[in-house]
PDB file of C-alpha atoms in Angstrom:
ATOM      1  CA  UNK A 941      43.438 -28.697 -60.504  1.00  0.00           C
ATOM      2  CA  UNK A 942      44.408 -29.525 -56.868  1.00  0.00           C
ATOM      3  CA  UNK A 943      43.726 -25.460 -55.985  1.00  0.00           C
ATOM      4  CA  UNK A 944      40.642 -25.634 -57.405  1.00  0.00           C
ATOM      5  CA  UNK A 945      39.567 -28.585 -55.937  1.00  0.00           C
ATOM      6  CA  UNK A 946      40.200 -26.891 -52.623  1.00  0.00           C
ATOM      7  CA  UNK A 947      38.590 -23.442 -53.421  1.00  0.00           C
ATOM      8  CA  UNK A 948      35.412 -25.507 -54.346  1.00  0.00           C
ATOM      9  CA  UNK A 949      35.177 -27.128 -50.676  1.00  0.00           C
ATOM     10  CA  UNK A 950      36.206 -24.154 -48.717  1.00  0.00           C
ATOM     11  CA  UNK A 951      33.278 -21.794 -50.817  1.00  0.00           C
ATOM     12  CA  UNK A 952      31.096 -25.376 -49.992  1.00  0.00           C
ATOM     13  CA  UNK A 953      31.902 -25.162 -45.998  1.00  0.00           C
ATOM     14  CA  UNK A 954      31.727 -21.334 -45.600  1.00  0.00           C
ATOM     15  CA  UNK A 955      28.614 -21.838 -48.125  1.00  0.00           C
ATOM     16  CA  UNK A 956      26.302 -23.605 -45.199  1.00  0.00           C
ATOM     17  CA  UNK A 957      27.351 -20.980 -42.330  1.00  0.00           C
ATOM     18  CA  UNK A 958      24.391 -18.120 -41.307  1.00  0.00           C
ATOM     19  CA  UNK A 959      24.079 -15.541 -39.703  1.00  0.00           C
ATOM     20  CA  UNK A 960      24.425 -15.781 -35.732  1.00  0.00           C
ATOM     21  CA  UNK A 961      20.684 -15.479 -34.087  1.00  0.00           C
ATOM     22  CA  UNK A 962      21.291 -13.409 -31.442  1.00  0.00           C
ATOM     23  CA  UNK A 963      18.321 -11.333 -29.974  1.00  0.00           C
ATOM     24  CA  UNK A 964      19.815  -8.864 -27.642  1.00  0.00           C
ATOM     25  CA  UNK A 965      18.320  -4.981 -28.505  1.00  0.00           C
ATOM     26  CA  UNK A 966      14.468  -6.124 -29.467  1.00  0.00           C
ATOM     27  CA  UNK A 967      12.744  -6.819 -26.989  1.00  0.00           C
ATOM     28  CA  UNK A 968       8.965  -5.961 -25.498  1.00  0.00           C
ATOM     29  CA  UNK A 969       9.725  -1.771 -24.285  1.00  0.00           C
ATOM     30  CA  UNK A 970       9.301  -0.268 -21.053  1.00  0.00           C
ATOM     31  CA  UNK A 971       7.756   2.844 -20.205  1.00  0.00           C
ATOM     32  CA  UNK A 972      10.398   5.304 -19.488  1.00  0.00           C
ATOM     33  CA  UNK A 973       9.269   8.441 -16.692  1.00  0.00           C
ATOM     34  CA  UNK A 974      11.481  11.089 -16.094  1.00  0.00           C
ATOM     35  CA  UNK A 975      11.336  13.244 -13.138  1.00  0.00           C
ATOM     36  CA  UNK A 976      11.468  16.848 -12.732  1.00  0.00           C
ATOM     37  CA  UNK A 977      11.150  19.953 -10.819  1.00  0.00           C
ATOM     38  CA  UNK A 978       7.320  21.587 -10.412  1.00  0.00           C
ATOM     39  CA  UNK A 979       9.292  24.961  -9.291  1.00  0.00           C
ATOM     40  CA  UNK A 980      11.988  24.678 -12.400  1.00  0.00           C
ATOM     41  CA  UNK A 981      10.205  22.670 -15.410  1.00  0.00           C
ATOM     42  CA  UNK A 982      13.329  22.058 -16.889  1.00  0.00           C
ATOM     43  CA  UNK A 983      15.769  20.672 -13.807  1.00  0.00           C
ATOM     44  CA  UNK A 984      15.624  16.875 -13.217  1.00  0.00           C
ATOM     45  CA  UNK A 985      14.602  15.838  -9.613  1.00  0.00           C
ATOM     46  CA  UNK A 986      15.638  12.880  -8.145  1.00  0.00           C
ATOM     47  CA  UNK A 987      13.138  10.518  -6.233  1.00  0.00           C
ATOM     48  CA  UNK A 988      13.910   9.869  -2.520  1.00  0.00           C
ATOM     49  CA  UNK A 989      12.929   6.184  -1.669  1.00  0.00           C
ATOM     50  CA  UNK A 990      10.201   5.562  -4.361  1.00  0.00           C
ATOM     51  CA  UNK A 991       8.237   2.340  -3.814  1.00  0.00           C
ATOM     52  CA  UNK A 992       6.328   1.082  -7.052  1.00  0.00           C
ATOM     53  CA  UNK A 993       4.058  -1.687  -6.510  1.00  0.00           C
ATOM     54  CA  UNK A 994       1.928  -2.971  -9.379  1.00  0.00           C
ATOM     55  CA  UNK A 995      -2.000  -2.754  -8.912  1.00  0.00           C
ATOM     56  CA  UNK A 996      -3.354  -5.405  -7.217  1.00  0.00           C
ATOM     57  CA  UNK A 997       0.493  -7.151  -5.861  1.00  0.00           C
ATOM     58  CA  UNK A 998       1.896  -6.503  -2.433  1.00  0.00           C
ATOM     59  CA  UNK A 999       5.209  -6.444  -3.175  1.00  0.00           C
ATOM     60  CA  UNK A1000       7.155  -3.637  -4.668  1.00  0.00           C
ATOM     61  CA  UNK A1001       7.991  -4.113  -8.584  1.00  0.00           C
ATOM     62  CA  UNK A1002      11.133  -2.151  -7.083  1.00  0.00           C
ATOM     63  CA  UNK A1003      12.298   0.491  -4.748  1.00  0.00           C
ATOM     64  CA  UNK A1004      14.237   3.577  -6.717  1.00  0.00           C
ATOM     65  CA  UNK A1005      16.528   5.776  -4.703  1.00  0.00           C
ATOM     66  CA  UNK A1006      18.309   9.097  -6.281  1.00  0.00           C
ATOM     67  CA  UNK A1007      17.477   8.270  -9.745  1.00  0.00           C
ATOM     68  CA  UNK A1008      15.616  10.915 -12.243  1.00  0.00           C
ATOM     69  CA  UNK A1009      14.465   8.142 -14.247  1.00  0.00           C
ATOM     70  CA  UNK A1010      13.279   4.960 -14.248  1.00  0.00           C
ATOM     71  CA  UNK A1011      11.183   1.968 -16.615  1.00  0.00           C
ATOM     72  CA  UNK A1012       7.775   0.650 -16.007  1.00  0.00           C
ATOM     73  CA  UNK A1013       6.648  -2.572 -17.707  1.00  0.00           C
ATOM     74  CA  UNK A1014       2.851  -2.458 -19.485  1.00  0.00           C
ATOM     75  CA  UNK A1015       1.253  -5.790 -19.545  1.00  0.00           C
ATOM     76  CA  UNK A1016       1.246  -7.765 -22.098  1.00  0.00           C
ATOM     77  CA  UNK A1017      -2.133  -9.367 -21.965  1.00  0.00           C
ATOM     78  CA  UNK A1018      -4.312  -6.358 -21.047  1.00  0.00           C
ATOM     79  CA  UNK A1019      -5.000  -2.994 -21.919  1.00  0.00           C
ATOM     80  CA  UNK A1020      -4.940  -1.167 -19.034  1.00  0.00           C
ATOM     81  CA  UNK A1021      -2.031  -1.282 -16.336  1.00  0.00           C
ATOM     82  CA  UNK A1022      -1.719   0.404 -13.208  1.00  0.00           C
ATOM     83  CA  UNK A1023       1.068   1.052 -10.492  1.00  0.00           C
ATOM     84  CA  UNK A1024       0.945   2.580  -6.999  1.00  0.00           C
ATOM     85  CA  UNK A1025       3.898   5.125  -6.622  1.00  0.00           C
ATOM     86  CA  UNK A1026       4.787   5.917  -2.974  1.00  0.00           C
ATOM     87  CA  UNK A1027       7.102   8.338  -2.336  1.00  0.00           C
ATOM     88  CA  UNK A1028       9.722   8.516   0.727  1.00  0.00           C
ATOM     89  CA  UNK A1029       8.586   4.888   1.413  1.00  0.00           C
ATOM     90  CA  UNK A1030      10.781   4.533   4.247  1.00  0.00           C
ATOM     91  CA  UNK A1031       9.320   7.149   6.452  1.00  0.00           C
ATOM     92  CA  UNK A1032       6.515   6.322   8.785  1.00  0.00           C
ATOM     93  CA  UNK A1033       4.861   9.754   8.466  1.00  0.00           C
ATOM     94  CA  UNK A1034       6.527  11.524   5.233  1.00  0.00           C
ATOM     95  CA  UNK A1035       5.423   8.897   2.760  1.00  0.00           C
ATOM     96  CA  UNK A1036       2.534   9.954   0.355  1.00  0.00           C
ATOM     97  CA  UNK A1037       1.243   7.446  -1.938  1.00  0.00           C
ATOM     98  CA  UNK A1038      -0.138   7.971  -5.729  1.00  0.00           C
ATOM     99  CA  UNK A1039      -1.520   6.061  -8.311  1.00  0.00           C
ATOM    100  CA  UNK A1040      -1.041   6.028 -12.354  1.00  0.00           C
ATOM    101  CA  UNK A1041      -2.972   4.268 -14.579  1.00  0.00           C
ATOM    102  CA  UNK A1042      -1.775   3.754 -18.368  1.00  0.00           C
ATOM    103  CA  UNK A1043      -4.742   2.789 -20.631  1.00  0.00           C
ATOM    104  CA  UNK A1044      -2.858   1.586 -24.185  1.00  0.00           C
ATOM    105  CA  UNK A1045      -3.637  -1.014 -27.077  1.00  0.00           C
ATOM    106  CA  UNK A1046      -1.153  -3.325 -28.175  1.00  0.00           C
ATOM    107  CA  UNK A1047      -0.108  -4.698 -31.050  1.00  0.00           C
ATOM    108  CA  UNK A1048       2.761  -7.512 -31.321  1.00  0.00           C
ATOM    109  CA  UNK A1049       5.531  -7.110 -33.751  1.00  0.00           C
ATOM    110  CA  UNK A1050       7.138  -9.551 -35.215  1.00  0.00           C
ATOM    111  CA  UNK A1051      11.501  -8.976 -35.025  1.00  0.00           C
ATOM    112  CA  UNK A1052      12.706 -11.367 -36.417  1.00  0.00           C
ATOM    113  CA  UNK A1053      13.271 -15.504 -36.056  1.00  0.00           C
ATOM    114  CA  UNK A1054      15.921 -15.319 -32.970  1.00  0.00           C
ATOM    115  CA  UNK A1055      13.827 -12.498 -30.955  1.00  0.00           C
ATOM    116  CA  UNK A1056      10.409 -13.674 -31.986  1.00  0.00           C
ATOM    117  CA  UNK A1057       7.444 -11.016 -31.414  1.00  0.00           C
ATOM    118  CA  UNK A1058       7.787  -7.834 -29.167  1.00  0.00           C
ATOM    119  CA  UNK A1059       4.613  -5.906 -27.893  1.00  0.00           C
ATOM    120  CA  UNK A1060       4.565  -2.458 -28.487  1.00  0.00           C
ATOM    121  CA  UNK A1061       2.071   0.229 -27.184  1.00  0.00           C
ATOM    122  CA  UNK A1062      -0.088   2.941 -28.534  1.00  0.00           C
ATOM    123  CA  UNK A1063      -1.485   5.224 -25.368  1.00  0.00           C
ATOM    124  CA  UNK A1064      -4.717   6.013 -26.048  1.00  0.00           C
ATOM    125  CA  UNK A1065      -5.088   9.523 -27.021  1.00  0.00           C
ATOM    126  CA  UNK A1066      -8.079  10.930 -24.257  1.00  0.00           C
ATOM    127  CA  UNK A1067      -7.257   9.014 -21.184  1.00  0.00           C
ATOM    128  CA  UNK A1068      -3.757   7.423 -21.899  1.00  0.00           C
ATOM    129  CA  UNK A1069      -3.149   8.273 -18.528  1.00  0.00           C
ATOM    130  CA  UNK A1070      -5.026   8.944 -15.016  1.00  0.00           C
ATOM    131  CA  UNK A1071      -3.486   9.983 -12.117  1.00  0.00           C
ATOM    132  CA  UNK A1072      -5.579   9.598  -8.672  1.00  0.00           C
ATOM    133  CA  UNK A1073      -5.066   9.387  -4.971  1.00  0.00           C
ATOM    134  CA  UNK A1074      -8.083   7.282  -4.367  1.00  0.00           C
ATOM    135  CA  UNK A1075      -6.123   4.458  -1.892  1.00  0.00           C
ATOM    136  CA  UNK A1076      -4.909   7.381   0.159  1.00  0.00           C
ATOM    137  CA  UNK A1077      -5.939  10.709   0.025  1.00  0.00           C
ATOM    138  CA  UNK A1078      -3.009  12.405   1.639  1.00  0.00           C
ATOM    139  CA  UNK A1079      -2.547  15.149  -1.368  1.00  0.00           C
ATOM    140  CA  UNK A1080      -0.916  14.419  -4.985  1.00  0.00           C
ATOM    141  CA  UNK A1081       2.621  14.254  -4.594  1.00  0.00           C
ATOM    142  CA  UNK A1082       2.695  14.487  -8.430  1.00  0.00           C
ATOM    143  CA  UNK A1083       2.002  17.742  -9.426  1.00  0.00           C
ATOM    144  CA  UNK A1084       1.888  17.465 -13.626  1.00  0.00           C
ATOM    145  CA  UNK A1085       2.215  14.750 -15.958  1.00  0.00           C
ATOM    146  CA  UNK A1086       3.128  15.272 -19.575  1.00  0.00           C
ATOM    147  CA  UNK A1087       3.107  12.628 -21.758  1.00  0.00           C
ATOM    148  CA  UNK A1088       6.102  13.149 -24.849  1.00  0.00           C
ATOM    149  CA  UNK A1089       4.496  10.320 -26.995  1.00  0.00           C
ATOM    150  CA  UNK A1090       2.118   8.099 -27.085  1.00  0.00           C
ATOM    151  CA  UNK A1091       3.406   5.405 -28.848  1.00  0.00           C
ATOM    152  CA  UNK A1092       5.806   3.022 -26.460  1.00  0.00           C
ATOM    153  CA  UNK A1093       8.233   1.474 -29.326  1.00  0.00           C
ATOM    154  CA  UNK A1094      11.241   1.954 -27.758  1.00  0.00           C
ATOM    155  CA  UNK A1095      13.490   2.557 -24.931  1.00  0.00           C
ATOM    156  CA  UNK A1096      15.444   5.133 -26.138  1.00  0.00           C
ATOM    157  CA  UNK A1097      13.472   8.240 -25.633  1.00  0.00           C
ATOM    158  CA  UNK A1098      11.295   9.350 -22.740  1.00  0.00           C
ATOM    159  CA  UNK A1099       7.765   8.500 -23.010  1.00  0.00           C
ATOM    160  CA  UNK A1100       6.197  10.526 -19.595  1.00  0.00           C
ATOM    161  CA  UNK A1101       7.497  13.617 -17.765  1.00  0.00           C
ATOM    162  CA  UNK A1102       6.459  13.563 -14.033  1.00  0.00           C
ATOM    163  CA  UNK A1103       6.510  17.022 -12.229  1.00  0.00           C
ATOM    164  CA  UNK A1104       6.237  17.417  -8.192  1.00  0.00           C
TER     165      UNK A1104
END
C-alpha cells in the first residue's frame, strides 16, 4: 500500500511538468546571397571590403570581408526593401557602389507559443528583384543575379546567386 501510495505522487509531480519553451531555430529568415565568379559560374568569389547600408540609413548594416556569403534582413513591415552594396569600401578610388532592391509579400507564420510568429517571404515573380546604379553610375560591379527561389522560408539554402 505504502509503494503505491508513492507511485501515485511521483506519476502526480512528473504529471504537471511540460515541455521546455525554448525558441531557438524559428525565427523571422534572412536572405542568403552567395557570391560567385562571372568568368567561372560555378567558383565562389569572395567579396573584398563590402559595405551594405540599408536604403535610406547612413550607417552600414555591416562591412563583409573574404566571405562568399552573407544574410540580408527583409523588413518586416513593408514590401519592398532595398540595400546599397559598395564594393572595396575602403578604397578612395576602387570602390563602386550598387543597389538591390527585393520587392516580396509577407505573410506571418505562426511557430509555436515560445517563438510566437515568424515572417516569411514570397519574391514576387516579375520584379522580385532590381538591380540599378542610379546613386552612382560608375558601372555595375554585379554582373548577373539569379534568384534560386523565391520563397524566403528558411536559412538553410541559398535564396540569390550574385555574379561579378
Amino acid at each position: 500500500m505504502k509503494k503505491i501510495i508513492m507511485l501515485l505522487c511521483l506519476v502526480m509531480a512528473f504529471s504537471g511538468c511540460e515541455k521546455d519553451d525554448i525558441c531557438v531555430d524559428e525565427v523571422t529568415p534572412q536572405l542568403v546571397v552567395e557570391f560567385y565568379d562571372i568568368s567561372n559560374p560555378t567558383v565562389l568569389k569572395n567579396v573584398v571590403n563590402l559595405k551594405v547600408t540599408a536604403d535610406g540609413m547612413t550607417d552600414a548594416l555591416n562591412t563583409f570581408n573574404g566571405v562568399s556569403k552573407i544574410r540580408l534582413p527583409l523588413k518586416t513591415n513593408e514590401d519592398i526593401t532595398r540595400y546599397r552594396l559598395l564594393l572595396n569600401s575602403n578604397s578612395s578610388t576602387a570602390f563602386n557602389e550598387d543597389i538591390l532592391e527585393f520587392n516580396y509579400t509577407r505573410e506571418n507564420v505562426y511557430v509555436s507559443r515560445a517563438c510566437g510568429f515568424k515572417t516569411v517571404f514570397e519574391l514576387n515573380n516579375t520584379n522580385g528583384i532590381f538591380l540599378s546604379d542610379i546613386a552612382t553610375p560608375d558601372g555595375l560591379w554585379i554582373q548577373d543575379t539569379n534568384l534560386q527561389t523565391n520563397s524566403i522560408v528558411t536559412e538553410n539554402e541559398v535564396h540569390l546567386k550574385i555574379y561579378f
